[in-house]
């Protein structure tokens, strides 16, 4: 189907997509800084996900996979009468780390931009509150 689209039509579509995701990305980064100061959030140019790194705010021994499992099994945040959680992907398996070196992915999680903007706007608050819950119980 794309073979039948003009170069101009495709370029317009790409511009629209970039604008759509760029707005969400900028809002997400600003909100993370507000809700969880010290967290590191990537600002990708060509992907529709961000990587959140909690190494500067997490207690020693933090494991992103365990945090993700906590969120999936029991982590809940009440927002507007709804109990919500957040599903993110741990980044530990993303890196090839030679023996003995620390895996940077142990404190990193990927957040995909797969929900509409109004739902994505909840992500920084959800993440921050779930992170605090998790850190308080370990």
Short mmCIF file of C-alpha atoms in Angstrom, two decimals:
data_model
loop_
_atom_site.label_atom_id
_atom_site.label_comp_id
_atom_site.label_asym_id
_atom_site.label_seq_id
_atom_site.Cartn_x
_atom_site.Cartn_y
_atom_site.Cartn_z
CA UNK A 1 0.00 0.00 0.00
CA UNK A 2 2.85 2.40 0.74
CA UNK A 3 4.23 1.95 -2.77
CA UNK A 4 1.16 3.77 -4.06
CA UNK A 5 1.56 6.78 -1.76
CA UNK A 6 3.36 9.87 -3.00
CA UNK A 7 6.63 10.97 -1.44
CA UNK A 8 4.91 14.14 -0.24
CA UNK A 9 2.05 12.24 1.41
CA UNK A 10 4.49 9.97 3.21
CA UNK A 11 6.60 12.94 4.34
CA UNK A 12 3.46 14.63 5.72
CA UNK A 13 2.48 11.48 7.58
CA UNK A 14 5.97 11.18 9.09
CA UNK A 15 5.84 14.83 10.23
CA UNK A 16 2.46 14.24 11.88
CA UNK A 17 3.74 11.16 13.67
CA UNK A 18 6.85 12.96 14.92
CA UNK A 19 4.76 15.86 16.26
CA UNK A 20 2.31 13.48 17.96
CA UNK A 21 5.01 11.52 19.79
CA UNK A 22 7.32 14.47 20.43
CA UNK A 23 4.61 16.26 22.41
CA UNK A 24 4.01 13.17 24.58
CA UNK A 25 7.75 12.65 25.06
CA UNK A 26 8.38 16.24 26.15
CA UNK A 27 5.44 16.13 28.57
CA UNK A 28 6.58 12.77 29.96
CA UNK A 29 10.12 14.04 30.60
CA UNK A 30 8.91 17.22 32.34
CA UNK A 31 6.43 15.31 34.49
CA UNK A 32 9.01 12.70 35.51
CA UNK A 33 11.31 15.48 36.71
CA UNK A 34 8.45 16.86 38.80
CA UNK A 35 7.17 13.57 40.26
CA UNK A 36 10.47 11.74 40.75
CA UNK A 37 13.41 14.17 40.89
CA UNK A 38 16.72 12.54 40.03
CA UNK A 39 15.29 9.92 37.70
CA UNK A 40 16.94 9.72 34.27
CA UNK A 41 14.61 9.57 31.26
CA UNK A 42 15.88 9.08 27.72
CA UNK A 43 14.79 11.42 24.97
CA UNK A 44 14.87 9.29 21.81
CA UNK A 45 14.78 10.71 18.31
CA UNK A 46 13.58 7.66 16.41
CA UNK A 47 11.70 5.35 18.75
CA UNK A 48 8.31 5.36 20.41
CA UNK A 49 9.57 4.43 23.84
CA UNK A 50 11.66 6.00 26.57
CA UNK A 51 14.03 4.36 29.01
CA UNK A 52 13.68 5.34 32.66
CA UNK A 53 16.72 4.80 34.88
CA UNK A 54 16.28 4.94 38.66
CA UNK A 55 19.95 4.34 39.61
CA UNK A 56 20.25 7.78 41.25
CA UNK A 57 17.07 7.45 43.34
CA UNK A 58 16.76 3.72 44.11
CA UNK A 59 18.09 1.94 47.15
CA UNK A 60 21.12 -0.32 46.64
CA UNK A 61 20.24 -3.65 45.10
CA UNK A 62 17.29 -2.36 43.06
CA UNK A 63 16.27 -4.85 40.37
CA UNK A 64 14.02 -3.58 37.57
CA UNK A 65 12.61 -7.05 36.91
CA UNK A 66 11.47 -7.36 40.53
CA UNK A 67 9.90 -3.90 40.34
CA UNK A 68 8.06 -4.83 37.15
CA UNK A 69 6.75 -8.01 38.82
CA UNK A 70 5.66 -5.99 41.87
CA UNK A 71 3.68 -3.63 39.60
CA UNK A 72 2.07 -6.53 37.73
CA UNK A 73 1.14 -8.50 40.84
CA UNK A 74 0.27 -6.02 43.55
CA UNK A 75 1.24 -2.43 42.83
CA UNK A 76 -1.79 -0.16 42.55
CA UNK A 77 -2.36 3.60 42.59
CA UNK A 78 -5.79 5.15 43.07
CA UNK A 79 -6.50 7.86 40.49
CA UNK A 80 -10.00 9.27 39.98
CA UNK A 81 -11.59 6.27 41.67
CA UNK A 82 -9.67 3.71 39.63
CA UNK A 83 -6.96 1.38 40.88
CA UNK A 84 -4.24 1.57 38.23
CA UNK A 85 -0.87 -0.03 37.71
CA UNK A 86 1.81 0.35 35.08
CA UNK A 87 3.43 -2.31 32.96
CA UNK A 88 6.95 -1.48 31.84
CA UNK A 89 9.71 -3.67 30.42
CA UNK A 90 12.93 -4.29 32.39
CA UNK A 91 16.10 -3.58 30.40
CA UNK A 92 18.46 -6.08 32.06
CA UNK A 93 18.33 -8.43 29.08
CA UNK A 94 18.91 -5.61 26.61
CA UNK A 95 22.64 -5.39 27.31
CA UNK A 96 25.45 -7.84 26.63
CA UNK A 97 27.68 -7.42 29.65
CA UNK A 98 31.04 -9.21 29.84
CA UNK A 99 31.57 -11.22 33.03
CA UNK A 100 32.17 -9.14 36.12
CA UNK A 101 30.83 -5.85 34.75
CA UNK A 102 27.70 -4.28 36.21
CA UNK A 103 24.60 -4.48 34.02
CA UNK A 104 23.19 -0.95 33.58
CA UNK A 105 19.82 -2.47 32.70
CA UNK A 106 19.20 -3.59 36.28
CA UNK A 107 17.93 -0.09 37.11
CA UNK A 108 16.35 0.67 33.74
CA UNK A 109 12.85 0.12 32.34
CA UNK A 110 11.35 0.81 28.93
CA UNK A 111 8.07 2.71 28.69
CA UNK A 112 6.36 2.33 25.32
CA UNK A 113 4.11 5.06 23.94
CA UNK A 114 1.23 2.71 23.17
CA UNK A 115 -1.65 4.50 24.87
CA UNK A 116 -3.42 7.72 23.86
CA UNK A 117 -1.88 10.98 25.12
CA UNK A 118 -4.37 11.39 27.97
CA UNK A 119 -3.40 7.97 29.38
CA UNK A 120 0.32 8.51 28.75
CA UNK A 121 0.02 11.72 30.79
CA UNK A 122 -0.65 9.52 33.86
CA UNK A 123 2.57 7.52 33.47
CA UNK A 124 5.02 9.74 35.42
CA UNK A 125 2.71 9.97 38.43
CA UNK A 126 1.91 6.24 38.31
CA UNK A 127 5.56 5.29 37.96
CA UNK A 128 6.68 7.58 40.79
CA UNK A 129 4.00 6.37 43.20
CA UNK A 130 4.57 2.70 42.35
CA UNK A 131 8.32 3.18 42.71
CA UNK A 132 7.88 4.74 46.16
CA UNK A 133 5.55 1.92 47.23
CA UNK A 134 8.03 -0.68 46.05
CA UNK A 135 11.03 0.97 47.68
CA UNK A 136 9.14 1.36 50.99
CA UNK A 137 8.39 -2.38 51.20
CA UNK A 138 11.85 -3.71 50.39
#
